[in-house]
PDB file of C-alpha atoms in Angstrom:
ATOM      1  CA  MET A 258      11.580  53.671-106.440  1.00 48.00           C
ATOM      2  CA  ARG A 259      12.418  50.420-104.872  1.00 51.00           C
ATOM      3  CA  GLY A 260      10.745  49.660-101.520  1.00 50.00           C
ATOM      4  CA  ARG A 261      12.560  49.335 -98.247  1.00 55.00           C
ATOM      5  CA  PRO A 262      14.535  46.069 -97.969  1.00 56.00           C
ATOM      6  CA  VAL A 263      12.806  43.437 -95.879  1.00 54.00           C
ATOM      7  CA  SER A 264      14.700  42.504 -92.721  1.00 59.00           C
ATOM      8  CA  TYR A 265      15.542  38.853 -92.132  1.00 54.00           C
ATOM      9  CA  ARG A 266      13.367  38.801 -88.981  1.00 60.00           C
ATOM     10  CA  THR A 267      10.378  40.168 -90.906  1.00 60.00           C
ATOM     11  CA  TYR A 268      11.002  37.618 -93.627  1.00 54.00           C
ATOM     12  CA  GLN A 269      11.032  34.778 -91.084  1.00 60.00           C
ATOM     13  CA  LYS A 270       7.697  35.953 -89.673  1.00 58.00           C
ATOM     14  CA  ARG A 271       6.126  36.032 -93.144  1.00 60.00           C
ATOM     15  CA  THR A 272       7.479  32.571 -93.924  1.00 56.00           C
ATOM     16  CA  ALA A 273       6.045  31.158 -90.674  1.00 54.00           C
ATOM     17  CA  ALA A 274       2.680  32.816 -91.404  1.00 53.00           C
ATOM     18  CA  LEU A 275       2.527  31.203 -94.850  1.00 52.00           C
ATOM     19  CA  ALA A 276       3.332  27.764 -93.432  1.00 49.00           C
ATOM     20  CA  PHE A 277       0.671  28.206 -90.728  1.00 48.00           C
ATOM     21  CA  ALA A 278      -1.929  29.236 -93.335  1.00 47.00           C
ATOM     22  CA  ALA A 279      -1.130  26.133 -95.384  1.00 45.00           C
ATOM     23  CA  ALA A 280      -1.561  23.941 -92.306  1.00 46.00           C
ATOM     24  CA  LEU A 281      -4.936  25.561 -91.551  1.00 43.00           C
ATOM     25  CA  ALA A 282      -6.052  24.945 -95.139  1.00 46.00           C
ATOM     26  CA  GLY A 283      -5.178  21.246 -94.815  1.00 45.00           C
ATOM     27  CA  SER A 284      -7.099  21.005 -91.534  1.00 42.00           C
ATOM     28  CA  ALA A 285     -10.124  22.706 -93.078  1.00 41.00           C
ATOM     29  CA  VAL A 286     -10.174  20.145 -95.891  1.00 38.00           C
ATOM     30  CA  LEU A 287     -10.115  17.291 -93.375  1.00 38.00           C
ATOM     31  CA  MET A 288     -12.883  18.817 -91.252  1.00 40.00           C
ATOM     32  CA  ALA A 289     -15.086  19.319 -94.316  1.00 38.00           C
ATOM     33  CA  ALA A 290     -14.685  15.699 -95.405  1.00 39.00           C
ATOM     34  CA  PRO A 291     -17.922  13.716 -95.772  1.00 44.00           C
ATOM     35  CA  MET A 292     -18.149  10.839 -93.324  1.00 51.00           C
ATOM     36  CA  ALA A 293     -20.343   7.750 -93.389  1.00 69.00           C
ATOM     37  CA  GLN A 294     -23.769   8.202 -91.852  1.00 79.00           C
ATOM     38  CA  ALA A 295     -25.093   5.418 -89.626  1.00 81.00           C
ATOM     39  CA  ASP A 296     -28.437   5.246 -87.804  1.00 89.00           C
ATOM     40  CA  VAL A 297     -30.122   2.722 -85.550  1.00 93.00           C
ATOM     41  CA  VAL A 298     -33.422   1.985 -87.278  1.00 95.00           C
ATOM     42  CA  ASP A 299     -36.490   0.220 -85.838  1.00 95.00           C
ATOM     43  CA  VAL A 300     -37.482  -2.656 -88.099  1.00 95.00           C
ATOM     44  CA  ASN A 301     -40.905  -4.284 -87.755  1.00 95.00           C
ATOM     45  CA  TYR A 302     -40.393  -7.942 -88.672  1.00 93.00           C
ATOM     46  CA  GLN A 303     -43.332 -10.088 -89.711  1.00 94.00           C
ATOM     47  CA  CYS A 304     -42.227 -13.693 -89.277  1.00 92.00           C
ATOM     48  CA  LYS A 305     -43.591 -16.827 -90.895  1.00 93.00           C
ATOM     49  CA  THR A 306     -42.870 -19.656 -88.451  1.00 89.00           C
ATOM     50  CA  PRO A 307     -43.746 -23.380 -88.402  1.00 88.00           C
ATOM     51  CA  ILE A 308     -46.349 -22.656 -85.705  1.00 86.00           C
ATOM     52  CA  GLY A 309     -47.901 -19.542 -87.239  1.00 89.00           C
ATOM     53  CA  ASP A 310     -47.241 -15.859 -87.824  1.00 91.00           C
ATOM     54  CA  LYS A 311     -45.376 -13.731 -85.295  1.00 88.00           C
ATOM     55  CA  SER A 312     -44.156 -10.139 -85.252  1.00 88.00           C
ATOM     56  CA  ALA A 313     -41.448  -8.236 -83.428  1.00 88.00           C
ATOM     57  CA  VAL A 314     -39.757  -4.830 -83.642  1.00 91.00           C
ATOM     58  CA  SER A 315     -35.985  -4.642 -83.251  1.00 92.00           C
ATOM     59  CA  PRO A 316     -33.598  -1.695 -83.648  1.00 94.00           C
ATOM     60  CA  ILE A 317     -31.108  -2.560 -86.392  1.00 95.00           C
ATOM     61  CA  ASP A 318     -27.591  -1.176 -86.689  1.00 95.00           C
ATOM     62  CA  ILE A 319     -25.391  -1.633 -89.780  1.00 97.00           C
ATOM     63  CA  LYS A 320     -21.712  -0.693 -89.780  1.00 96.00           C
ATOM     64  CA  GLY A 321     -19.214  -0.697 -92.651  1.00 95.00           C
ATOM     65  CA  VAL A 322     -15.430  -0.999 -92.438  1.00 93.00           C
ATOM     66  CA  LYS A 323     -12.989  -0.995 -95.381  1.00 90.00           C
ATOM     67  CA  SER A 324     -11.775  -4.496 -96.154  1.00 87.00           C
ATOM     68  CA  GLY A 325      -9.530  -5.050 -99.153  1.00 81.00           C
ATOM     69  CA  SER A 326     -11.301  -3.838-102.288  1.00 81.00           C
ATOM     70  CA  GLY A 327     -14.687  -3.713-100.554  1.00 91.00           C
ATOM     71  CA  TYR A 328     -16.306  -3.175 -97.192  1.00 95.00           C
ATOM     72  CA  LYS A 329     -17.138  -5.518 -94.382  1.00 96.00           C
ATOM     73  CA  LEU A 330     -20.737  -4.902 -93.300  1.00 97.00           C
ATOM     74  CA  THR A 331     -21.897  -5.908 -89.831  1.00 97.00           C
ATOM     75  CA  MET A 332     -25.615  -6.073 -89.031  1.00 97.00           C
ATOM     76  CA  SER A 333     -26.667  -6.017 -85.366  1.00 95.00           C
ATOM     77  CA  TRP A 334     -30.002  -6.652 -83.631  1.00 91.00           C
ATOM     78  CA  GLN A 335     -30.631  -4.867 -80.335  1.00 87.00           C
ATOM     79  CA  LYS A 336     -33.722  -6.939 -79.486  1.00 85.00           C
ATOM     80  CA  GLY A 337     -34.802 -10.512 -80.110  1.00 80.00           C
ATOM     81  CA  VAL A 338     -37.216 -11.517 -82.857  1.00 81.00           C
ATOM     82  CA  SER A 339     -39.624 -14.465 -83.173  1.00 76.00           C
ATOM     83  CA  SER A 340     -39.474 -17.292 -80.604  1.00 80.00           C
ATOM     84  CA  SER A 341     -39.597 -21.070 -80.321  1.00 83.00           C
ATOM     85  CA  PRO A 342     -42.206 -23.173 -78.469  1.00 86.00           C
ATOM     86  CA  VAL A 343     -39.370 -25.444 -77.329  1.00 89.00           C
ATOM     87  CA  GLU A 344     -35.908 -24.734 -76.001  1.00 91.00           C
ATOM     88  CA  LEU A 345     -33.216 -24.336 -78.641  1.00 91.00           C
ATOM     89  CA  GLY A 346     -30.020 -25.956 -77.403  1.00 93.00           C
ATOM     90  CA  LYS A 347     -26.573 -24.531 -77.958  1.00 94.00           C
ATOM     91  CA  GLY A 348     -25.790 -24.413 -81.685  1.00 94.00           C
ATOM     92  CA  ALA A 349     -29.358 -25.318 -82.709  1.00 93.00           C
ATOM     93  CA  MET A 350     -30.211 -21.989 -84.365  1.00 93.00           C
ATOM     94  CA  THR A 351     -28.420 -20.523 -87.407  1.00 95.00           C
ATOM     95  CA  PRO A 352     -29.339 -17.002 -88.660  1.00 94.00           C
ATOM     96  CA  SER A 353     -28.716 -15.276 -91.975  1.00 97.00           C
ATOM     97  CA  ALA A 354     -30.085 -12.161 -93.654  1.00 97.00           C
ATOM     98  CA  VAL A 355     -29.801  -9.844 -96.620  1.00 98.00           C
ATOM     99  CA  ILE A 356     -29.005  -6.136 -96.653  1.00 98.00           C
ATOM    100  CA  LYS A 357     -30.583  -4.151 -99.465  1.00 98.00           C
ATOM    101  CA  VAL A 358     -28.253  -1.856-101.402  1.00 97.00           C
ATOM    102  CA  GLY A 359     -29.697   1.395-102.763  1.00 97.00           C
ATOM    103  CA  GLY A 360     -28.806   4.913-103.827  1.00 96.00           C
ATOM    104  CA  ALA A 361     -26.026   5.039-106.416  1.00 96.00           C
ATOM    105  CA  ASP A 362     -25.704   1.233-106.446  1.00 96.00           C
ATOM    106  CA  SER A 363     -28.193  -1.627-106.233  1.00 95.00           C
ATOM    107  CA  GLY A 364     -28.452  -5.272-105.237  1.00 96.00           C
ATOM    108  CA  THR A 365     -28.188  -7.152-101.951  1.00 97.00           C
ATOM    109  CA  VAL A 366     -25.472  -8.206 -99.546  1.00 97.00           C
ATOM    110  CA  ALA A 367     -25.791 -11.648 -97.942  1.00 98.00           C
ATOM    111  CA  VAL A 368     -24.788 -11.646 -94.273  1.00 98.00           C
ATOM    112  CA  SER A 369     -24.483 -14.586 -91.915  1.00 97.00           C
ATOM    113  CA  GLY A 370     -23.046 -15.462 -88.538  1.00 95.00           C
ATOM    114  CA  PRO A 371     -22.465 -18.176 -85.944  1.00 93.00           C
ATOM    115  CA  ALA A 372     -25.104 -20.367 -84.363  1.00 94.00           C
ATOM    116  CA  ASN A 373     -26.367 -19.527 -80.886  1.00 92.00           C
ATOM    117  CA  ALA A 374     -23.609 -19.891 -78.292  1.00 91.00           C
ATOM    118  CA  ALA A 375     -26.064 -20.636 -75.451  1.00 92.00           C
ATOM    119  CA  ALA A 376     -29.404 -22.355 -75.130  1.00 93.00           C
ATOM    120  CA  ILE A 377     -32.484 -20.233 -75.904  1.00 90.00           C
ATOM    121  CA  PRO A 378     -35.425 -20.909 -73.539  1.00 91.00           C
ATOM    122  CA  ALA A 379     -38.835 -21.755 -74.967  1.00 90.00           C
ATOM    123  CA  ASN A 380     -41.167 -18.858 -75.821  1.00 86.00           C
ATOM    124  CA  THR A 381     -38.327 -16.347 -75.474  1.00 86.00           C
ATOM    125  CA  PRO A 382     -37.452 -13.775 -78.180  1.00 84.00           C
ATOM    126  CA  ILE A 383     -34.538 -15.138 -80.188  1.00 86.00           C
ATOM    127  CA  LYS A 384     -31.527 -12.829 -79.971  1.00 85.00           C
ATOM    128  CA  ILE A 385     -29.698 -12.783 -83.283  1.00 89.00           C
ATOM    129  CA  ASN A 386     -25.898 -12.671 -83.212  1.00 90.00           C
ATOM    130  CA  ASP A 387     -24.127 -10.062 -85.329  1.00 95.00           C
ATOM    131  CA  LEU A 388     -24.151 -11.050 -89.001  1.00 97.00           C
ATOM    132  CA  SER A 389     -21.494  -9.980 -91.481  1.00 97.00           C
ATOM    133  CA  GLY A 390     -20.789  -9.985 -95.203  1.00 97.00           C
ATOM    134  CA  THR A 391     -18.732  -8.135 -97.818  1.00 96.00           C
ATOM    135  CA  TYR A 392     -19.901  -5.375-100.143  1.00 97.00           C
ATOM    136  CA  THR A 393     -17.895  -4.425-103.251  1.00 95.00           C
ATOM    137  CA  PRO A 394     -18.958  -1.174-104.998  1.00 95.00           C
ATOM    138  CA  LYS A 395     -19.993  -1.414-108.636  1.00 93.00           C
ATOM    139  CA  LYS A 396     -20.980   2.247-108.988  1.00 93.00           C
ATOM    140  CA  SER A 397     -19.650   5.427-107.454  1.00 92.00           C
ATOM    141  CA  GLY A 398     -21.656   7.765-105.236  1.00 94.00           C
ATOM    142  CA  LYS A 399     -23.704   7.644-102.056  1.00 96.00           C
ATOM    143  CA  VAL A 400     -24.837   4.080-101.362  1.00 97.00           C
ATOM    144  CA  THR A 401     -27.447   3.125 -98.759  1.00 97.00           C
ATOM    145  CA  PHE A 402     -27.767  -0.120 -96.793  1.00 98.00           C
ATOM    146  CA  THR A 403     -31.153  -1.202 -95.436  1.00 98.00           C
ATOM    147  CA  ALA A 404     -32.264  -4.214 -93.394  1.00 97.00           C
ATOM    148  CA  GLY A 405     -33.818  -6.938 -95.546  1.00 97.00           C
ATOM    149  CA  VAL A 406     -35.226 -10.423 -94.947  1.00 97.00           C
ATOM    150  CA  LEU A 407     -33.989 -12.374 -91.925  1.00 95.00           C
ATOM    151  CA  THR A 408     -33.930 -16.199 -92.046  1.00 96.00           C
ATOM    152  CA  ILE A 409     -33.686 -18.396 -88.956  1.00 93.00           C
ATOM    153  CA  LYS A 410     -33.036 -22.134 -89.283  1.00 94.00           C
ATOM    154  CA  ALA A 411     -33.517 -24.291 -86.198  1.00 92.00           C
ATOM    155  CA  LEU A 412     -34.298 -27.954 -85.509  1.00 91.00           C
ATOM    156  CA  GLY A 413     -34.919 -28.664 -89.175  1.00 92.00           C
ATOM    157  CA  THR A 414     -37.372 -25.763 -89.587  1.00 92.00           C
ATOM    158  CA  THR A 415     -37.079 -22.391 -91.312  1.00 94.00           C
ATOM    159  CA  THR A 416     -38.528 -19.087 -90.117  1.00 93.00           C
ATOM    160  CA  THR A 417     -38.584 -16.122 -92.491  1.00 95.00           C
ATOM    161  CA  CYS A 418     -38.924 -12.581 -91.102  1.00 94.00           C
ATOM    162  CA  THR A 419     -39.684  -9.745 -93.532  1.00 96.00           C
ATOM    163  CA  PRO A 420     -39.532  -6.012 -92.679  1.00 96.00           C
ATOM    164  CA  SER A 421     -43.062  -4.620 -93.001  1.00 94.00           C
ATOM    165  CA  ASN A 422     -42.564  -0.935 -92.175  1.00 94.00           C
ATOM    166  CA  SER A 423     -40.360   0.066 -95.132  1.00 94.00           C
ATOM    167  CA  PRO A 424     -37.443   0.930 -92.821  1.00 95.00           C
ATOM    168  CA  LYS A 425     -35.075   3.702 -93.788  1.00 96.00           C
ATOM    169  CA  PRO A 426     -31.383   2.931 -94.440  1.00 97.00           C
ATOM    170  CA  SER A 427     -29.245   2.083 -91.417  1.00 96.00           C
ATOM    171  CA  LEU A 428     -26.040   3.135 -93.189  1.00 97.00           C
ATOM    172  CA  THR A 429     -24.991   5.492 -95.986  1.00 96.00           C
ATOM    173  CA  LEU A 430     -21.501   5.428 -97.509  1.00 95.00           C
ATOM    174  CA  ASP A 431     -19.870   7.550-100.205  1.00 93.00           C
ATOM    175  CA  VAL A 432     -18.102   4.957-102.356  1.00 92.00           C
ATOM    176  CA  THR A 433     -15.945   4.776-105.470  1.00 88.00           C
ATOM    177  CA  ALA A 434     -16.247   1.829-107.835  1.00 86.00           C
ATOM    178  CA  ALA A 435     -13.248   0.149-109.430  1.00 79.00           C
ATOM    179  CA  GLY A 436     -11.884   2.511-112.070  1.00 71.00           C
ATOM    180  CA  GLY A 437     -14.086   5.283-110.690  1.00 61.00           C
ATOM    181  CA  SER A 438     -16.371   5.179-113.747  1.00 50.00           C
ATOM    182  CA  GLY A 439     -19.504   3.880-112.056  1.00 43.00           C
ATOM    183  CA  SER A 440     -20.684   2.448-115.377  1.00 36.00           C
ATOM    184  CA  SER A 441     -21.033  -1.169-114.291  1.00 34.00           C
ATOM    185  CA  SER A 442     -24.344  -2.941-114.823  1.00 31.00           C
ATOM    186  CA  SER A 443     -26.661  -3.287-111.837  1.00 34.00           C
ATOM    187  CA  GLY A 444     -26.987  -6.406-109.744  1.00 36.00           C
ATOM    188  CA  SER A 445     -25.728  -7.944-106.534  1.00 36.00           C
ATOM    189  CA  SER A 446     -22.023  -7.971-105.734  1.00 37.00           C
ATOM    190  CA  SER A 447     -21.676  -9.288-102.231  1.00 42.00           C
ATOM    191  CA  SER A 448     -21.064 -12.291-100.061  1.00 42.00           C
ATOM    192  CA  GLY A 449     -21.699 -13.286 -96.483  1.00 44.00           C
ATOM    193  CA  SER A 450     -19.613 -15.414 -94.161  1.00 42.00           C
ATOM    194  CA  GLY A 451     -20.014 -18.856 -95.667  1.00 38.00           C
ATOM    195  CA  GLY A 452     -22.520 -17.388 -98.161  1.00 38.00           C
ATOM    196  CA  THR A 453     -22.448 -17.189-101.938  1.00 35.00           C
ATOM    197  CA  ARG A 454     -21.166 -14.398-104.149  1.00 37.00           C
ATOM    198  CA  SER A 455     -23.200 -13.071-107.039  1.00 37.00           C
ATOM    199  CA  GLY A 456     -23.182 -10.098-109.382  1.00 37.00           C
ATOM    200  CA  ALA A 457     -20.497  -7.889-110.839  1.00 36.00           C
ATOM    201  CA  ASP A 458     -16.741  -7.598-110.538  1.00 38.00           C
ATOM    202  CA  SER A 459     -15.038  -6.770-107.286  1.00 37.00           C
ATOM    203  CA  GLY A 460     -13.083  -3.608-106.694  1.00 39.00           C
ATOM    204  CA  GLY A 461     -13.593  -0.094-105.455  1.00 39.00           C
ATOM    205  CA  GLN A 462     -12.683   2.177-102.618  1.00 39.00           C
ATOM    206  CA  LEU A 463     -14.716   3.231 -99.649  1.00 37.00           C
ATOM    207  CA  PRO A 464     -14.592   5.359 -96.547  1.00 38.00           C
ATOM    208  CA  GLN A 465     -14.216   3.528 -93.288  1.00 40.00           C
ATOM    209  CA  THR A 466     -17.155   3.922 -91.055  1.00 41.00           C
ATOM    210  CA  GLY A 467     -18.033   5.174 -90.591  1.00 41.00           C
ATOM    211  CA  PRO A 468     -15.300   5.966 -92.752  1.00 41.00           C
ATOM    212  CA  GLU A 469     -11.769   4.798 -92.974  1.00 43.00           C
ATOM    213  CA  ASP A 470     -11.649   5.237 -96.727  1.00 44.00           C
ATOM    214  CA  SER A 471     -12.832   8.820 -96.643  1.00 42.00           C
ATOM    215  CA  ALA A 472     -10.373   9.542 -93.882  1.00 41.00           C
ATOM    216  CA  ILE A 473      -7.513   8.119 -95.950  1.00 41.00           C
ATOM    217  CA  ALA A 474      -8.566   9.974 -99.097  1.00 40.00           C
ATOM    218  CA  LEU A 475      -9.070  13.214 -97.227  1.00 38.00           C
ATOM    219  CA  GLY A 476      -5.809  12.820 -95.359  1.00 43.00           C
ATOM    220  CA  THR A 477      -4.067  12.500 -98.721  1.00 40.00           C
ATOM    221  CA  LEU A 478      -5.801  15.650 -99.963  1.00 38.00           C
ATOM    222  CA  GLY A 479      -4.890  17.523 -96.793  1.00 43.00           C
ATOM    223  CA  GLY A 480      -1.286  16.399 -97.202  1.00 42.00           C
ATOM    224  CA  THR A 481      -1.320  17.726-100.771  1.00 41.00           C
ATOM    225  CA  VAL A 482      -2.449  21.125 -99.512  1.00 39.00           C
ATOM    226  CA  LEU A 483       0.327  21.151 -96.913  1.00 38.00           C
ATOM    227  CA  LEU A 484       2.928  20.194 -99.519  1.00 39.00           C
ATOM    228  CA  ALA A 485       1.674  22.963-101.799  1.00 42.00           C
ATOM    229  CA  GLY A 486       2.071  25.458 -98.960  1.00 45.00           C
ATOM    230  CA  ALA A 487       5.571  24.213 -98.203  1.00 42.00           C
ATOM    231  CA  ALA A 488       6.513  24.473-101.879  1.00 44.00           C
ATOM    232  CA  GLY A 489       5.344  28.095-101.904  1.00 46.00           C
ATOM    233  CA  VAL A 490       7.453  28.887 -98.837  1.00 40.00           C
ATOM    234  CA  LEU A 491      10.520  27.258-100.426  1.00 43.00           C
ATOM    235  CA  TRP A 492      10.015  29.283-103.614  1.00 42.00           C
ATOM    236  CA  LEU A 493       9.765  32.531-101.650  1.00 43.00           C
ATOM    237  CA  THR A 494      12.907  31.626 -99.687  1.00 47.00           C
ATOM    238  CA  ARG A 495      14.931  31.048-102.839  1.00 49.00           C
ATOM    239  CA  ARG A 496      13.594  34.217-104.405  1.00 51.00           C
ATOM    240  CA  HIS A 497      14.541  36.239-101.308  1.00 51.00           C
ATOM    241  CA  GLN A 498      18.047  34.761-101.254  1.00 54.00           C
ATOM    242  CA  ALA A 499      18.505  35.524-104.953  1.00 50.00           C
ATOM    243  CA  ALA A 500      17.376  39.114-104.397  1.00 50.00           C
ATOM    244  CA  ARG A 501      19.884  39.552-101.548  1.00 53.00           C
ATOM    245  CA  ARG A 502      22.695  38.418-103.837  1.00 49.00           C
TER     246      ARG A 502
END
């Protein structure tokens, strides 16, 4: 026996339910998407200065934003480090640093920034401006970024500050290397503002941070789910119309 014919109203309700289920599936995919993980990490710097050794602890924050084929990394200090026995006039101090790359990839990212915009009084902790540089993935997977050596140049002298407490990563990103193979050789592939570039080829995709890339990739996946749901509804509609004929 053939079942009772489905009324057009009932059919509309079923069609709407299928479309709604597809939309929920797309939303679930987006909500489950991995995002970049960023933490403010206390870094204990041991500094070698022209007038002797000094130490200071500063919380360090590293952020990553998709930029072309790589990511722009920004390193921020929440407290000053080291100090000068004399006042440093405007533009007298120039900082730079390295960020250590770990996890699925390896190497360093050179970051740099502008000189001090205002005079720094004598015997006052030196506040470092935000430093930035570009990271280009060479291998795919979860990549960590950890504060490395800080260098301060002022009045013809150089102060080197090295983390002494083995700080944990300030940022973790899930990246995809160019081609997605992740078979590139290890080494540095980065550059800072006005810095030098070293290491492997550029390329790759990454989530914006904390995570533009992931958001874009996941949005595409969610859209695919929605399209699949819509295709199913269209197929059912055509089948129902054919049956009515």
